[in-house]
Amino acid sequence: MSATPKKNRAGRRILATAAGLATVGAMVAALPAGADDRGKPAGHHPGRTVDVQLLSFNDLHGNLEPPAGSSGEVVHQHADGTTEKIKAGGVEYLATHLRTARQGNPYSVTAAAGDMIGASPLMSGLFHDEPTIEALNKLKLDVSSVGNHEFDEGAKELARMQNGGCHPTGGCYEEGKTFPGANFPYLAANVTNEKTGKPILDPYFIWERKGVKIGFIGVTLEGTPNIVTAEGVKGLKFGDEVETIDKYTKVLERKGVKSIVALIHEGGAPASSSYNYNCDSPGAGDGISGPVVDIAKKLNPQVDALVTGHTHQAYVCTVPDPSGKPRMVTSASSYGKLYTDTTLTYDRRTKDIVRTSVESANHVVSRDVPKAADMTSLIERWNTLAAPIANRPQGYISADINGRGSTDYEKPLGDLITDAQLAGLAPADKGGAQIALMNPGGIRSDLVYKASGAEGDGVVTYGEAFTVQPFTNMMNVVDLTGAQLIAGLQQQVSGSNEASPKILQVSKGFTYTLDMTRTGAARVVADSVKLNGEPIDPAKTYRVAMNEFLAGGGDGFPALAQGKNKLVGASDLDVFNAYLAANSSASAPIAPPKADRITVVK
């Protein structure tokens, strides 16, 4: 294969701290049918089986420091139905929790389901996520699938993350040090080179400990090209998840590996936002919907468990496989706020997992445990390098302005970002924009009023603005007809976005009604679409600003890719920072926008 980890980690000694503190909020699984009072299936032979601990997480996105605001919270549901929010996340705490969890478990393997890097806060993103790979090495991550964000900078940069070496333009960031790359294998079974047809990275990994063998197959969602810039996936082909995993399941079986875990960067939508709710109520897997459910129901029954991600949700479910047998499907939210602890009972004689004994629970990465000293040192080292840029004030806000933390279709931070884009690109020599559109997935955080460092409350630093918009997409201004513009709005709720709408954020003066009681494209009430109170004319041409990702049709918006007379402007981050500087001060901070441009009928 094209890229493999440089260190043989099969016999690596597992590190543990002496913290000895219990993690918060474990979800206790019910005993399976046919189990004895120890939770093991009838006929269980203690001498023949061994419990393997599988620790997993997903969608870290380079969040080494504790995420701020709602991005750093999980919802815990109490027995009486009430809920509370718990501060969670931060690699210093994640390391302590994982190391404590490993204590007393000689058979322990740690896996991840993609998006470890990409869309990262400035401390990691500024250095092309080298700090995050270093942290994952210290966490003793054994294996990870790739996610869509692993392709943000293209296949060559992903290969560098695996194999090491200094950045081709940024060089080496620390004097005398060369980036070593990941000690763990990144798996990309369904990502192949268009010319050779071969996977660009290893498709599978076999973890072995004292005769126990478990195979891991890693894939990202087949739709990755729709949510990554065209340059990032150039020359690559993304295959069907089920077909790919089934293919390599057979490969592993021929190698004598019958215990198999699929690492899938695709996910589901749980019925509750609480990380510890019962996903199997009223029946197995009834508490979850979405793409991963279809995948789970189709995958070869030889696959024993699915570790998933992408949707940033928390769930532990048993979804029936094609033979009707329950199979564990898990996800641990995002940003290192949770980790999943799954027990896989391995039968040495059959070399397979005793499926009825599989138990799993999500645990909170709470911040009431000692910080891992090696992670603190890592963060301090990289923060020192980033500080001259990260701590620079950009503007002022009067209260939290929610983006990622808002559950509404129209987000206050989305309004602020599009207003900044409109202001920056409205001048004739900058593009003459009349409307600005922003994809909701590109808003990666909130702007939080409380100071994150020594800058003071209400001050927005460069690092905080970068965390909101970390992709540095170039702004485009294009001609779109009114008909094309309305078609783009309709694609928010139809086509590939019908099952899971992607509602664009819109600039001031642009209004319309979204009627969610209707279906498909009809949800956008065409005659309600107006600019400054005037109905959009289907035959008229409008100048529309958007980032290059949207202008390329990303996120399922092919209508927006039809734009003509393109003018390329400054980056989205530069436009945003310029707006903050020009429109706020300590005495006149920006207030949260009202988010009243899209009228939603439910």
Coordinates of C-alpha atoms in Angstrom, one line a residue:
M1 CA 0.0 0.0 0.0
S2 CA 1.0 3.6 -0.6
A3 CA 1.4 4.6 3.1
T4 CA 1.9 2.6 6.2
P5 CA 2.9 3.6 9.8
K6 CA 6.6 3.4 10.4
K7 CA 6.4 1.7 13.8
N8 CA 5.3 -1.8 14.6
R9 CA 2.8 -1.1 17.3
A10 CA 1.4 -4.6 17.8
G11 CA 3.3 -5.2 21.0
R12 CA 3.3 -1.7 22.2
R13 CA 2.9 -1.3 25.9
I14 CA -0.2 0.5 26.9
L15 CA 0.3 3.6 29.0
A16 CA -2.0 4.5 31.9
T17 CA -2.1 7.3 34.4
A18 CA -2.7 6.8 38.1
A19 CA -5.6 9.2 38.1
G20 CA -8.0 6.4 39.0
L21 CA -11.0 8.7 38.5
A22 CA -14.2 7.3 37.1
T23 CA -15.6 8.8 33.9
V24 CA -18.9 10.5 34.0
G25 CA -22.3 9.1 32.8
A26 CA -21.7 5.6 31.5
M27 CA -24.7 4.2 29.7
V28 CA -25.3 0.7 31.1
A29 CA -26.4 -1.9 28.5
A30 CA -29.1 -4.3 29.4
L31 CA -28.2 -8.0 29.5
P32 CA -28.8 -9.7 26.2
A33 CA -31.4 -12.4 25.8
G34 CA -29.9 -15.8 26.8
A35 CA -27.3 -14.3 29.0
D36 CA -26.3 -15.6 32.4
D37 CA -26.1 -13.4 35.6
R38 CA -22.6 -12.2 34.6
G39 CA -23.8 -10.8 31.4
K40 CA -22.2 -13.5 29.3
P41 CA -24.1 -15.7 26.8
A42 CA -25.2 -19.1 27.8
G43 CA -22.5 -21.6 27.0
H44 CA -19.7 -19.0 27.6
H45 CA -16.4 -20.6 28.3
P46 CA -14.1 -18.3 30.4
G47 CA -11.0 -20.1 29.5
R48 CA -11.7 -19.8 25.8
T49 CA -12.7 -16.2 25.5
V50 CA -11.0 -12.9 26.3
D51 CA -12.6 -9.4 26.6
V52 CA -11.1 -6.9 24.2
Q53 CA -11.6 -3.2 25.1
L54 CA -12.3 -1.0 22.1
L55 CA -12.0 2.7 22.9
S56 CA -13.2 5.0 20.1
F57 CA -13.9 8.6 19.2
N58 CA -14.5 10.6 16.0
D59 CA -14.6 14.1 14.5
L60 CA -11.9 15.6 16.7
H61 CA -11.2 18.3 14.1
G62 CA -8.0 19.4 15.8
N63 CA -9.7 20.6 19.0
L64 CA -6.8 20.1 21.3
E65 CA -7.8 22.9 23.7
P66 CA -11.2 22.6 25.4
P67 CA -13.9 23.8 22.9
A68 CA -15.6 27.0 23.9
G69 CA -19.3 27.7 24.3
S70 CA -21.9 25.2 23.2
S71 CA -19.2 23.4 21.1
G72 CA -17.7 22.3 24.5
E73 CA -20.9 20.9 26.0
V74 CA -22.7 17.6 26.1
V75 CA -26.3 16.9 27.3
H76 CA -26.8 14.4 30.1
Q77 CA -30.3 13.0 30.7
H78 CA -31.2 12.0 34.3
A79 CA -33.5 9.2 35.2
D80 CA -36.4 11.6 35.9
G81 CA -36.2 12.9 32.3
T82 CA -34.5 16.2 33.2
T83 CA -31.3 17.2 31.4
E84 CA -28.1 19.1 32.3
K85 CA -25.3 20.4 30.2
I86 CA -21.8 19.2 31.1
K87 CA -18.6 21.0 30.0
A88 CA -16.5 18.5 28.1
G89 CA -13.5 18.1 25.8
G90 CA -9.9 19.1 25.6
V91 CA -7.1 16.7 24.7
E92 CA -5.5 17.1 28.2
Y93 CA -8.6 15.6 29.7
L94 CA -9.2 13.1 26.9
A95 CA -5.7 11.6 27.4
T96 CA -6.4 11.2 31.2
H97 CA -9.8 9.6 30.6
L98 CA -8.4 7.1 28.0
R99 CA -5.4 6.2 30.0
T100 CA -7.6 5.6 33.1
A101 CA -10.0 3.5 31.1
R102 CA -7.2 1.3 29.8
Q103 CA -6.1 0.4 33.3
G104 CA -6.7 -3.3 34.1
N105 CA -7.4 -4.0 30.4
P106 CA -4.5 -5.9 28.8
Y107 CA -6.4 -6.2 25.6
S108 CA -7.2 -2.6 24.7
V109 CA -7.3 -1.0 21.2
T110 CA -8.1 2.6 20.4
A111 CA -9.7 3.5 17.1
A112 CA -11.2 6.6 15.4
A113 CA -13.8 7.2 12.7
G114 CA -12.3 10.1 10.8
D115 CA -12.1 13.9 10.7
M116 CA -9.3 13.9 13.2
I117 CA -7.9 16.9 11.3
G118 CA -9.4 19.6 9.1
A119 CA -11.7 22.5 10.0
S120 CA -9.4 22.9 13.1
P121 CA -8.9 25.8 15.5
L122 CA -6.0 28.0 14.7
M123 CA -3.5 26.4 17.1
S124 CA -3.6 23.3 15.0
G125 CA -4.9 24.6 11.6
L126 CA -2.2 27.3 11.4
F127 CA 0.4 24.4 11.3
H128 CA -1.5 22.2 8.9
D129 CA -2.6 20.0 11.8
E130 CA 0.8 18.7 12.7
P131 CA 0.0 19.4 16.4
T132 CA -3.1 17.2 16.2
I133 CA -1.2 14.3 14.7
E134 CA 1.4 14.7 17.4
A135 CA -1.3 14.6 20.1
L136 CA -2.9 11.5 18.6
N137 CA 0.4 9.8 18.6
K138 CA 0.7 10.6 22.3
L139 CA -2.8 9.3 22.9
K140 CA -1.6 5.9 21.5
L141 CA -4.3 5.9 18.8
D142 CA -4.0 2.5 17.1
V143 CA -6.0 3.2 13.9
S144 CA -8.3 5.7 12.2
S145 CA -10.4 5.8 9.1
V146 CA -10.1 8.9 6.9
G147 CA -13.0 11.4 6.9
N148 CA -14.0 14.0 4.4
H149 CA -12.0 16.7 6.1
E150 CA -8.8 14.6 5.8
F151 CA -9.0 15.7 2.2
D152 CA -9.3 19.4 2.8
E153 CA -5.7 20.0 1.6
G154 CA -5.7 17.1 -0.9
A155 CA -4.3 13.6 -1.1
K156 CA -0.6 14.6 -1.1
E157 CA -1.0 16.5 2.2
L158 CA -2.9 13.5 3.6
A159 CA 0.0 11.3 2.6
R160 CA 2.3 13.7 4.5
M161 CA 0.2 13.4 7.6
Q162 CA 0.7 9.7 7.4
N163 CA 4.4 9.5 6.4
G164 CA 5.8 12.7 7.8
G165 CA 8.0 15.4 6.3
C166 CA 7.9 19.2 6.4
H167 CA 5.2 21.1 4.7
P168 CA 6.0 21.9 1.0
T169 CA 5.5 25.7 1.4
G170 CA 5.4 26.2 5.2
G171 CA 8.5 24.2 5.8
C172 CA 9.4 22.9 9.2
Y173 CA 7.8 24.8 12.0
E174 CA 10.2 24.0 14.8
E175 CA 14.0 24.4 14.4
G176 CA 15.8 21.1 14.1
K177 CA 12.5 19.1 14.0
T178 CA 11.0 17.3 11.1
F179 CA 7.3 16.3 11.3
P180 CA 7.4 12.5 11.9
G181 CA 3.9 11.7 10.7
A182 CA 1.3 9.5 12.2
N183 CA 2.3 6.4 14.2
F184 CA -1.1 4.9 13.4
P185 CA -2.5 3.9 10.0
Y186 CA -5.0 6.1 8.3
L187 CA -7.4 3.7 6.5
A188 CA -9.0 4.7 3.2
A189 CA -10.4 1.5 1.7
N190 CA -12.9 3.2 -0.6
V191 CA -10.7 6.0 -1.8
T192 CA -8.8 5.0 -4.8
N193 CA -6.5 6.6 -7.4
E194 CA -8.5 7.2 -10.6
K195 CA -5.7 6.0 -12.8
T196 CA -4.5 2.9 -10.9
G197 CA -7.7 1.9 -9.1
K198 CA -5.7 1.2 -6.0
P199 CA -6.5 2.6 -2.5
I200 CA -4.4 5.7 -1.7
L201 CA -3.8 4.5 1.8
D202 CA -4.1 1.1 3.6
P203 CA -7.6 -0.3 3.3
Y204 CA -7.4 -2.4 6.5
F205 CA -5.3 -2.9 9.6
I206 CA -5.0 -6.1 11.7
W207 CA -4.6 -5.5 15.4
E208 CA -3.0 -8.4 17.2
R209 CA -2.3 -9.0 20.9
K210 CA -1.2 -12.4 22.3
G211 CA -2.9 -14.4 19.5
V212 CA -6.1 -12.2 19.5
K213 CA -6.6 -10.7 16.0
I214 CA -9.2 -8.0 15.1
G215 CA -9.4 -6.5 11.6
F216 CA -10.3 -2.9 11.1
I217 CA -11.6 -1.6 7.7
G218 CA -11.8 2.2 7.3
V219 CA -13.9 4.1 4.8
T220 CA -15.2 7.7 4.4
L221 CA -18.6 8.6 3.1
E222 CA -19.1 7.9 -0.7
G223 CA -20.4 11.5 -1.0
T224 CA -17.1 13.1 0.1
P225 CA -16.6 14.8 -3.3
N226 CA -19.8 16.8 -2.7
I227 CA -18.6 18.3 0.5
V228 CA -14.9 18.9 -0.2
T229 CA -13.4 21.4 -2.7
A230 CA -12.8 19.9 -6.1
E231 CA -9.0 20.5 -5.7
G232 CA -9.0 18.4 -2.5
V233 CA -10.4 15.3 -4.2
K234 CA -8.8 15.7 -7.6
G235 CA -7.8 12.4 -9.2
L236 CA -9.6 10.4 -6.5
K237 CA -12.6 8.1 -6.7
F238 CA -14.8 7.4 -3.7
G239 CA -16.5 4.0 -3.7
D240 CA -19.7 2.6 -2.1
E241 CA -19.2 2.0 1.7
V242 CA -21.0 -1.3 1.9
E243 CA -19.4 -2.8 -1.3
T244 CA -16.0 -1.7 -0.1
I245 CA -16.3 -3.1 3.4
D246 CA -17.8 -6.3 2.2
K247 CA -14.9 -6.7 -0.2
Y248 CA -12.2 -6.3 2.4
T249 CA -14.2 -8.4 4.9
K250 CA -13.6 -11.3 2.5
V251 CA -9.9 -10.4 2.2
L252 CA -9.6 -10.5 6.0
E253 CA -11.4 -13.8 6.2
R254 CA -9.0 -15.3 3.8
K255 CA -6.2 -14.1 6.1
G256 CA -7.8 -15.9 9.0
V257 CA -9.2 -12.8 10.6
K258 CA -12.9 -13.3 11.5
S259 CA -13.3 -10.5 14.1
I260 CA -13.9 -7.3 12.1
V261 CA -14.7 -3.7 13.1
A262 CA -15.7 -1.2 10.4
L263 CA -14.6 2.4 10.9
I264 CA -17.1 4.5 8.9
H265 CA -17.0 8.2 8.5
E266 CA -20.7 8.4 7.9
G267 CA -23.4 8.7 10.6
G268 CA -26.9 9.0 11.8
A269 CA -29.4 11.3 13.5
P270 CA -30.4 10.1 17.0
A271 CA -33.8 10.8 18.4
S272 CA -32.4 12.7 21.4
S273 CA -29.5 15.1 21.8
S274 CA -28.6 13.5 25.2
Y275 CA -25.5 11.3 24.8
N276 CA -26.8 8.7 27.3
Y277 CA -30.3 8.2 26.0
N278 CA -31.6 4.7 25.2
C279 CA -31.1 4.3 21.4
D280 CA -32.7 0.9 21.4
S281 CA -36.1 2.0 22.6
P282 CA -38.7 0.8 21.9
G283 CA -36.8 -1.7 19.8
A284 CA -33.2 -2.3 18.6
G285 CA -32.0 0.7 16.6
D286 CA -35.4 2.5 16.8
G287 CA -33.7 5.7 18.2
I288 CA -31.6 6.5 15.2
S289 CA -32.1 7.3 11.5
G290 CA -29.9 8.4 8.6
P291 CA -27.4 7.0 6.2
V292 CA -25.5 4.8 8.7
V293 CA -28.7 2.8 9.4
D294 CA -28.9 1.7 5.8
I295 CA -25.2 0.9 5.8
A296 CA -25.5 -1.2 9.0
K297 CA -28.5 -3.1 7.7
K298 CA -26.7 -4.1 4.5
L299 CA -23.1 -4.8 5.7
N300 CA -21.8 -8.4 5.8
P301 CA -22.9 -10.1 9.1
Q302 CA -19.2 -11.0 9.6
V303 CA -18.6 -7.4 10.6
D304 CA -19.0 -7.3 14.3
A305 CA -19.3 -3.6 15.2
L306 CA -19.5 -0.2 13.5
V307 CA -17.6 2.8 14.8
T308 CA -19.1 5.8 13.0
G309 CA -18.9 9.6 12.8
H310 CA -19.5 12.6 10.5
T311 CA -22.8 13.8 11.9
H312 CA -21.2 14.9 15.2
Q313 CA -23.9 13.0 17.2
A314 CA -23.7 10.7 20.1
Y315 CA -25.3 7.2 20.0
V316 CA -24.9 3.6 21.1
C317 CA -27.4 1.5 19.1
T318 CA -27.8 -2.1 18.1
V319 CA -29.0 -2.2 14.5
P320 CA -29.9 -5.6 13.1
D321 CA -27.5 -6.9 10.4
P322 CA -28.9 -8.6 7.2
S323 CA -29.3 -11.9 9.1
G324 CA -31.4 -10.1 11.8
K325 CA -28.7 -10.4 14.4
P326 CA -28.1 -7.3 16.6
R327 CA -24.9 -5.4 15.8
M328 CA -23.4 -2.5 17.7
V329 CA -23.3 0.9 16.0
T330 CA -21.6 3.8 17.9
S331 CA -20.6 7.5 17.6
A332 CA -19.0 9.7 20.2
S333 CA -20.2 13.2 19.3
S334 CA -17.3 15.4 18.2
Y335 CA -14.4 17.6 19.3
G336 CA -13.2 15.0 21.9
K337 CA -16.2 15.6 24.2
L338 CA -17.0 11.9 24.5
Y339 CA -15.3 8.5 24.0
T340 CA -17.0 5.1 23.5
D341 CA -15.9 2.1 25.6
T342 CA -17.0 -1.2 23.9
T343 CA -16.3 -4.7 25.2
L344 CA -15.8 -7.3 22.4
T345 CA -15.7 -10.9 23.7
Y346 CA -13.3 -12.8 21.5
D347 CA -13.5 -16.6 21.2
R348 CA -10.0 -18.0 20.7
R349 CA -11.4 -21.2 19.1
T350 CA -13.6 -19.6 16.5
K351 CA -11.5 -16.5 16.3
D352 CA -14.7 -14.5 16.2
I353 CA -16.5 -12.0 18.4
V354 CA -19.3 -13.5 20.6
R355 CA -21.8 -10.9 19.2
T356 CA -24.5 -11.3 22.0
S357 CA -21.9 -10.3 24.6
V358 CA -20.9 -7.0 23.0
E359 CA -21.6 -4.1 25.3
S360 CA -20.9 -0.4 24.8
A361 CA -21.3 3.0 26.4
N362 CA -20.4 6.6 25.8
H363 CA -18.5 8.4 28.5
V364 CA -18.0 12.1 29.0
V365 CA -14.6 13.6 28.7
S366 CA -15.2 15.7 31.8
R367 CA -12.9 18.4 32.9
D368 CA -12.8 17.4 36.6
V369 CA -9.8 15.1 36.2
P370 CA -6.1 16.0 36.2
K371 CA -4.7 17.3 33.0
A372 CA -2.3 15.0 31.2
A373 CA 1.1 16.8 31.6
D374 CA 2.4 15.7 28.2
M375 CA -0.6 17.2 26.5
T376 CA -0.3 20.4 28.4
S377 CA 3.3 20.7 27.3
L378 CA 2.3 20.1 23.7
I379 CA -0.4 22.8 23.8
E380 CA 1.9 25.3 25.4
R381 CA 4.6 24.7 22.9
W382 CA 2.4 25.1 19.8
N383 CA 0.5 28.0 21.4
T384 CA 3.7 29.9 21.9
L385 CA 4.4 29.6 18.1
A386 CA 0.9 30.7 17.3
A387 CA 0.5 33.5 19.8
P388 CA 1.7 36.4 17.8
I389 CA -1.1 35.8 15.3
A390 CA -3.8 34.1 17.4
N391 CA -4.1 36.8 20.1
R392 CA -4.4 39.7 17.7
P393 CA -7.8 41.5 18.4
Q394 CA -10.1 41.7 15.4
G395 CA -13.3 43.2 16.8
Y396 CA -15.8 43.3 19.6
I397 CA -19.2 41.7 20.3
S398 CA -21.7 42.4 23.0
A399 CA -22.9 38.8 23.6
D400 CA -22.5 35.3 22.3
I401 CA -23.2 35.0 18.6
N402 CA -24.1 31.4 17.9
G403 CA -23.3 29.6 14.8
R404 CA -22.5 25.9 15.3
G405 CA -24.3 26.1 18.6
S406 CA -27.6 27.2 17.1
T407 CA -30.2 24.6 16.2
D408 CA -32.2 27.0 14.0
Y409 CA -32.0 27.0 10.2
E410 CA -31.0 30.6 10.2
K411 CA -28.1 31.2 12.6
P412 CA -27.1 34.6 14.1
L413 CA -23.5 34.0 13.2
G414 CA -24.5 33.1 9.7
D415 CA -26.2 36.5 9.3
L416 CA -23.0 38.2 10.5
I417 CA -20.8 36.3 8.2
T418 CA -22.9 36.9 5.1
D419 CA -23.3 40.6 6.0
A420 CA -19.5 40.7 6.2
Q421 CA -19.2 39.1 2.8
L422 CA -21.7 41.4 1.2
A423 CA -20.0 44.5 2.6
G424 CA -16.6 43.3 1.5
L425 CA -17.6 42.4 -2.1
A426 CA -20.3 45.0 -2.8
P427 CA -18.0 47.7 -4.1
A428 CA -17.8 47.6 -8.0
D429 CA -14.1 46.9 -8.0
K430 CA -14.6 44.0 -5.5
G431 CA -17.3 42.3 -7.5
G432 CA -20.5 44.3 -7.2
A433 CA -22.2 41.8 -5.0
Q434 CA -25.9 42.3 -4.2
I435 CA -26.4 39.1 -2.2
A436 CA -24.2 36.8 -0.2
L437 CA -24.7 33.1 0.6
M438 CA -22.9 30.9 3.1
N439 CA -23.1 27.1 3.6
P440 CA -24.0 26.3 7.2
G441 CA -21.4 23.5 7.5
G442 CA -18.6 26.1 6.9
I443 CA -19.5 27.8 10.2
R444 CA -17.4 25.7 12.6
S445 CA -18.0 27.4 16.0
D446 CA -19.7 30.2 17.9
L447 CA -18.3 33.6 18.7
V448 CA -18.2 33.6 22.5
Y449 CA -18.4 36.7 24.6
K450 CA -16.4 35.4 27.5
A451 CA -12.7 35.8 27.1
S452 CA -10.7 32.7 26.0
G453 CA -7.4 34.2 27.2
A454 CA -6.1 37.5 28.4
E455 CA -7.8 39.6 25.7
G456 CA -10.9 40.5 27.8
D457 CA -14.6 39.7 27.5
G458 CA -16.2 40.6 24.2
V459 CA -12.9 40.8 22.2
V460 CA -12.8 38.7 19.1
T461 CA -9.3 37.5 18.4
Y462 CA -7.8 36.3 15.1
G463 CA -7.7 32.8 16.6
E464 CA -11.4 32.9 17.5
A465 CA -12.3 34.2 14.0
F466 CA -10.2 31.5 12.5
T467 CA -12.0 28.8 14.5
V468 CA -15.3 30.0 13.1
Q469 CA -14.0 30.0 9.5
P470 CA -10.9 27.8 9.3
F471 CA -10.9 26.8 5.6
T472 CA -9.6 30.0 4.2
N473 CA -11.8 29.6 1.1
M474 CA -11.5 32.4 -1.5
M475 CA -14.6 34.5 -2.0
N476 CA -16.2 34.4 -5.5
V477 CA -18.7 36.8 -7.0
V478 CA -20.7 35.5 -9.9
D479 CA -23.7 36.3 -12.2
L480 CA -26.7 34.1 -11.4
T481 CA -30.1 34.6 -13.0
G482 CA -33.1 34.9 -10.6
A483 CA -34.2 31.4 -11.8
Q484 CA -30.8 29.9 -11.0
L485 CA -30.8 31.6 -7.6
I486 CA -34.3 30.2 -6.7
A487 CA -33.2 26.8 -8.0
G488 CA -30.2 27.0 -5.6
L489 CA -32.5 27.8 -2.7
Q490 CA -34.7 24.8 -3.7
Q491 CA -31.7 22.5 -3.6
Q492 CA -31.4 23.3 0.1
V493 CA -34.4 21.0 0.7
S494 CA -34.4 18.7 -2.4
G495 CA -32.1 16.3 -4.3
S496 CA -29.2 15.2 -2.1
N497 CA -30.3 17.6 0.6
E498 CA -33.9 16.5 0.8
A499 CA -33.5 14.0 3.7
S500 CA -31.2 16.4 5.6
P501 CA -31.7 20.0 4.6
K502 CA -28.7 22.4 4.3
I503 CA -30.1 25.8 4.8
L504 CA -27.9 28.5 3.3
Q505 CA -27.2 31.6 5.4
V506 CA -28.2 34.8 3.6
S507 CA -27.2 38.5 3.8
K508 CA -29.3 41.4 4.9
G509 CA -32.1 42.5 2.5
F510 CA -32.5 39.0 1.1
T511 CA -35.7 37.3 2.4
Y512 CA -37.9 34.3 1.7
T513 CA -40.3 31.8 3.3
L514 CA -39.3 28.2 4.0
D515 CA -42.4 26.0 4.4
M516 CA -41.4 22.7 6.0
T517 CA -44.9 21.4 5.9
R518 CA -44.4 20.9 2.2
T519 CA -42.1 18.4 0.5
G520 CA -39.0 18.7 -1.7
A521 CA -38.3 21.9 -3.7
A522 CA -41.8 23.2 -2.9
R523 CA -40.6 23.9 0.6
V524 CA -39.1 27.1 -0.8
V525 CA -42.0 29.4 -1.5
A526 CA -40.8 30.8 -4.9
D527 CA -42.8 34.0 -4.9
S528 CA -41.7 34.9 -1.4
V529 CA -38.0 35.3 -2.5
K530 CA -37.2 39.0 -2.4
L531 CA -34.2 41.4 -2.4
N532 CA -34.8 44.6 -0.5
G533 CA -38.5 44.0 -0.6
E534 CA -38.6 43.4 -4.4
P535 CA -39.5 40.0 -5.8
I536 CA -36.6 38.2 -7.5
D537 CA -37.1 38.3 -11.2
P538 CA -36.3 34.9 -12.8
A539 CA -35.0 36.5 -16.0
K540 CA -32.8 39.2 -14.3
T541 CA -29.1 38.7 -13.5
Y542 CA -27.9 39.2 -9.9
R543 CA -24.3 39.4 -8.6
V544 CA -24.0 36.8 -5.8
A545 CA -21.0 36.4 -3.4
M546 CA -20.2 33.0 -1.9
N547 CA -17.1 31.0 -1.0
E548 CA -15.3 29.0 -3.7
F549 CA -16.7 25.7 -2.3
L550 CA -20.3 26.8 -2.8
A551 CA -19.4 28.4 -6.2
G552 CA -18.2 25.0 -7.3
G553 CA -21.6 23.4 -6.5
G554 CA -20.4 21.9 -3.2
D555 CA -22.9 20.6 -0.6
G556 CA -25.4 19.6 -3.2
F557 CA -25.9 23.0 -4.9
P558 CA -25.2 22.5 -8.7
A559 CA -27.3 25.5 -9.5
L560 CA -24.8 27.8 -7.8
A561 CA -22.0 26.3 -10.0
Q562 CA -23.7 27.8 -13.1
G563 CA -22.5 31.3 -12.2
K564 CA -20.7 33.3 -14.9
N565 CA -18.4 36.3 -14.9
K566 CA -16.6 35.1 -11.8
L567 CA -14.4 37.5 -9.8
V568 CA -12.2 36.0 -7.2
G569 CA -11.8 38.1 -4.1
A570 CA -10.1 37.9 -0.7
S571 CA -10.5 34.9 1.6
D572 CA -13.6 34.4 3.6
L573 CA -11.6 34.8 6.8
D574 CA -10.0 38.1 5.6
V575 CA -13.4 39.5 4.6
F576 CA -14.8 38.5 8.0
N577 CA -12.0 40.1 10.0
A578 CA -12.1 43.3 7.9
Y579 CA -15.8 43.6 8.7
L580 CA -15.2 43.1 12.4
A581 CA -12.5 45.8 12.4
A582 CA -14.6 48.3 10.5
N583 CA -17.9 47.8 12.2
S584 CA -17.1 47.3 15.9
S585 CA -15.2 48.9 18.8
A586 CA -14.9 48.5 22.5
S587 CA -17.5 51.2 23.0
A588 CA -19.7 50.0 20.1
P589 CA -19.6 46.2 19.9
I590 CA -21.6 44.1 17.4
A591 CA -24.8 42.7 18.9
P592 CA -26.1 39.3 17.8
P593 CA -28.2 39.6 14.6
K594 CA -31.9 38.9 14.9
A595 CA -31.8 36.0 12.4
D596 CA -35.2 37.1 10.9
R597 CA -34.4 36.8 7.2
I598 CA -35.8 33.4 6.6
T599 CA -39.5 32.9 7.7
V600 CA -39.9 29.2 8.6
V601 CA -43.3 27.5 8.6
K602 CA -43.2 24.2 10.5

